[in-house]
Structures are given as C-alpha cells and as structure tokens.
mmCIF file of C-alpha atoms in Angstrom:
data_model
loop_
_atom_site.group_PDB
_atom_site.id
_atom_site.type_symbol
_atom_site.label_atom_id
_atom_site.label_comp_id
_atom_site.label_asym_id
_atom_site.label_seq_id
_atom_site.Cartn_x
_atom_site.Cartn_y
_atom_site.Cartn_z
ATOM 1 C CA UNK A 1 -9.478 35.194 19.141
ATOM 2 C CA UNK A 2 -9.546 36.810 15.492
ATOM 3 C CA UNK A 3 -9.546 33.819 13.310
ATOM 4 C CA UNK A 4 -9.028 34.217 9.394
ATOM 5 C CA UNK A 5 -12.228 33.538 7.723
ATOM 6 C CA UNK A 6 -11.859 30.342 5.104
ATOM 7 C CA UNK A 7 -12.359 32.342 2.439
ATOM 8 C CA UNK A 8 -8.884 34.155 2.816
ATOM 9 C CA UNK A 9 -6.808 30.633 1.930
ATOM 10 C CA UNK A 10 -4.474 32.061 -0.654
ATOM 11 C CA UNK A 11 -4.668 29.835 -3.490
ATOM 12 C CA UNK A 12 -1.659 27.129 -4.536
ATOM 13 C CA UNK A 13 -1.210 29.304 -7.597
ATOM 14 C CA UNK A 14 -0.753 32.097 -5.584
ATOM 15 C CA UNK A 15 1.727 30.548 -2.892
ATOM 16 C CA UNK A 16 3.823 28.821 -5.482
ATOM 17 C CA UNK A 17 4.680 32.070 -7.189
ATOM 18 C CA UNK A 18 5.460 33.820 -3.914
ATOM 19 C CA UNK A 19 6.800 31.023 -1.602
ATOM 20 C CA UNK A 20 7.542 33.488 0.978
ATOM 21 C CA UNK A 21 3.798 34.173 1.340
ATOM 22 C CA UNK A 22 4.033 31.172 3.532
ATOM 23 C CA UNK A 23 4.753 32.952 6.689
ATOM 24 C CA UNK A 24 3.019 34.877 6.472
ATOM 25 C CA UNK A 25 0.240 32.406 6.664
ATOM 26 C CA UNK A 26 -2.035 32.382 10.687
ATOM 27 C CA UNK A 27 -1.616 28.295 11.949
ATOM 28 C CA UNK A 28 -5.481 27.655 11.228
ATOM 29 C CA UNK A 29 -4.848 28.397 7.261
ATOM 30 C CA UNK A 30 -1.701 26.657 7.181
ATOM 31 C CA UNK A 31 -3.523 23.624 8.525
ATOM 32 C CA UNK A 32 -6.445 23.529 5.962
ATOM 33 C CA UNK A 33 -4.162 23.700 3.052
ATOM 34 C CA UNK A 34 -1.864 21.151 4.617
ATOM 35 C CA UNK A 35 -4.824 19.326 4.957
ATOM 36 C CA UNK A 36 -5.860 20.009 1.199
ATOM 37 C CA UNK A 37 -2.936 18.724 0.345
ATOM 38 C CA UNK A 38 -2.260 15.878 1.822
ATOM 39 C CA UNK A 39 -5.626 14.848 0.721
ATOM 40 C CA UNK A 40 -4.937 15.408 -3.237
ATOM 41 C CA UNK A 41 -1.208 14.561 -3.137
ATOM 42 C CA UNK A 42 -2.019 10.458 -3.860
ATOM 43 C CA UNK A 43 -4.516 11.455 -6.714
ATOM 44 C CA UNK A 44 -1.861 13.863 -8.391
ATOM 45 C CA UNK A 45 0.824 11.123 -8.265
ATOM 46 C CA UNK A 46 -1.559 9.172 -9.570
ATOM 47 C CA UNK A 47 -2.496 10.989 -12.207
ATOM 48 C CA UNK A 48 0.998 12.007 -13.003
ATOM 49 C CA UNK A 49 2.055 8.502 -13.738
ATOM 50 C CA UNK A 50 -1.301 7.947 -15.858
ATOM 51 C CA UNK A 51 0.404 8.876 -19.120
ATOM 52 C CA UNK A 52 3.729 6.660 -18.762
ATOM 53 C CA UNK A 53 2.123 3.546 -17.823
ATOM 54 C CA UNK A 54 3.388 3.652 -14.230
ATOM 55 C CA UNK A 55 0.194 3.798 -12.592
ATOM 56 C CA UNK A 56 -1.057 0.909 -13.723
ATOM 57 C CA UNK A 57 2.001 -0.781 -12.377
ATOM 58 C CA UNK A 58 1.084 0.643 -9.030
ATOM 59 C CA UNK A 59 -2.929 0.693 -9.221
ATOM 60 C CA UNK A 60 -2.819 -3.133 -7.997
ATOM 61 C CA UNK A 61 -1.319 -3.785 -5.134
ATOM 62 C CA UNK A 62 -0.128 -7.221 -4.186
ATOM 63 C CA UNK A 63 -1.838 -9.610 -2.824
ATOM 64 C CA UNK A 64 -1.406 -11.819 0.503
ATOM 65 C CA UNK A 65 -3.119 -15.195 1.301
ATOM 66 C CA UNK A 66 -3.626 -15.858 4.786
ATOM 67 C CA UNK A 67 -2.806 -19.967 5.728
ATOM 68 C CA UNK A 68 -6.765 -20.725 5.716
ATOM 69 C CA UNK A 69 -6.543 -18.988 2.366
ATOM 70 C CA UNK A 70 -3.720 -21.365 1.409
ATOM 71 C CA UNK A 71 -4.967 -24.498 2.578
ATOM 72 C CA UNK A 72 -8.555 -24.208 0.580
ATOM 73 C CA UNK A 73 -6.992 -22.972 -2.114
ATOM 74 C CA UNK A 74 -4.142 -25.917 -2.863
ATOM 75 C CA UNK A 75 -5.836 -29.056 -0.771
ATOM 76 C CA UNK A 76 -2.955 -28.519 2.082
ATOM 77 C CA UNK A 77 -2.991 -29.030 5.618
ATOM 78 C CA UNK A 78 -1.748 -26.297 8.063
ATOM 79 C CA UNK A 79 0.867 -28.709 9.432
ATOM 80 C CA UNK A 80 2.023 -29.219 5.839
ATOM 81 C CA UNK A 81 2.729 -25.298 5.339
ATOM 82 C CA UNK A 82 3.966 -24.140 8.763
ATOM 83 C CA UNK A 83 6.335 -27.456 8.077
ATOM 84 C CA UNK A 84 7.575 -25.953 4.781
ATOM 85 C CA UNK A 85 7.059 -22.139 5.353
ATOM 86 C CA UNK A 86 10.960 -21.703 4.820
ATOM 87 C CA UNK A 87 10.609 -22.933 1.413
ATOM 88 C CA UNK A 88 7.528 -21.068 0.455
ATOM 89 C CA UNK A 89 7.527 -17.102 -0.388
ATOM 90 C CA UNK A 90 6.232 -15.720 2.877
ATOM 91 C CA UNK A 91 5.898 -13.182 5.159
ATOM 92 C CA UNK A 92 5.545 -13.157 9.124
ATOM 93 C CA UNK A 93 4.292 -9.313 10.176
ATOM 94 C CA UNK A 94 3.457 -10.961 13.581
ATOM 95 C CA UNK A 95 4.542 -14.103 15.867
ATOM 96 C CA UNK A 96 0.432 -14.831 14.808
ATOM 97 C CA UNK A 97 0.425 -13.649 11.111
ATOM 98 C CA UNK A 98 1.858 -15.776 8.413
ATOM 99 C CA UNK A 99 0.765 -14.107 4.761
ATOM 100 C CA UNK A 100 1.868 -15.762 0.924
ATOM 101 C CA UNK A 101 2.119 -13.732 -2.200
ATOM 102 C CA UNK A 102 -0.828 -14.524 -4.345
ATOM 103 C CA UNK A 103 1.662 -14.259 -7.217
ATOM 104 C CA UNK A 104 4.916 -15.731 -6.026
ATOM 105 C CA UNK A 105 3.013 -18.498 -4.183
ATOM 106 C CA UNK A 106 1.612 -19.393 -7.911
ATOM 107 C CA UNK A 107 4.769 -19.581 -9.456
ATOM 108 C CA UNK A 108 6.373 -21.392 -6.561
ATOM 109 C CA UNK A 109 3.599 -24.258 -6.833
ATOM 110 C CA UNK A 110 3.938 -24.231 -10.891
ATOM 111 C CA UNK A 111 7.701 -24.126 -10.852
ATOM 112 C CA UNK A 112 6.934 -27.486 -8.756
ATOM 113 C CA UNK A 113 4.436 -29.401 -10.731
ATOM 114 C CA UNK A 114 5.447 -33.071 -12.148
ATOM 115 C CA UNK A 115 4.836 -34.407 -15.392
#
C-alpha cells in the first residue's frame, strides 16, 4: 500500500483557493484534515462570536438540578415535587430522570414567595 506521507496535507489555505483540489485528495489525508477540523471548528465559532458578545451568551450552559439536588436545596420532600412536577419547570430525558432548570426553578420559587 503507498500511503501519502503526513507531511503532504495540503494546507486549508491552499484547499480553499482551489476547492477542486479536494479530489484529488487519497482517503487517509482526507480523514486527518476532517479530523483537524472537526477538532477546531467549536474553538473558531467560538472565537468568532468573541467580539459580538455572543459567546458569552453561549460559554455557560444551563444548568439542571437533579430531585436530590432539589430537595436539599429548598427543604422539600421527593413526594412533594414528583406531586407538583407539572407545575414546576422540568424536564424528564428518561422514565428515571427528572432534571429542573437552575434558573427557571429560581424564578418559579421567587415568583411564589408570600409576604
């Protein structure tokens, strides 16, 4: 089998200006630049949106509370919550999974709070 050396991975530069240099391309090279690519393609977004305040919108994601998170955190019992789950922000991935919004649970609980 005559496999390309590394070396010979045309550059992005280079492929972007001649697109049709792609074919051109053996499966092995193709593969490491895929794989070149896939692994910078989050960090470019990321820094693309750096500038117009995007990332930083996107740089935390949200956060879940499991139901033993819940209960510790707002003196409830796990009857209590699976009792009231349709009234709380949720979400069910799994039959076994219930997960609250950090966030939206907050509000919920604030939005709730007498006098």
């Amino acid at each position: 089998m005559n496999e390309k050396p590394l070396a010979d991975v045309p550059s992005l530069d280079s492929l972007v200006a001649d697109p049709g240099k792609v074919v051109e391309l053996p499966p092995e090279v193709a593969r490491t630049l895929l794989i070149g690519l896939a692994t910078l393609q989050p960090i470019l977004i990321y820094q693309s949106l750096r500038d117009t305040g995007k990332a930083e919108a996107h740089a935390a994601p949200e956060r879940f509370l499991t139901v033993e998170e819940v209960i510790s955190q707002y003196g409830l019992t796990a009857r209590w919550i699976y009792r009231h789950k349709k009234q709380l922000p949720h979400s069910q991935p799994s039959r076994k999974v219930l997960l609250f919004p950090e966030e939206k649970l907050q509000r919920w609980f604030a939005s709730r709070k007498t006098g």
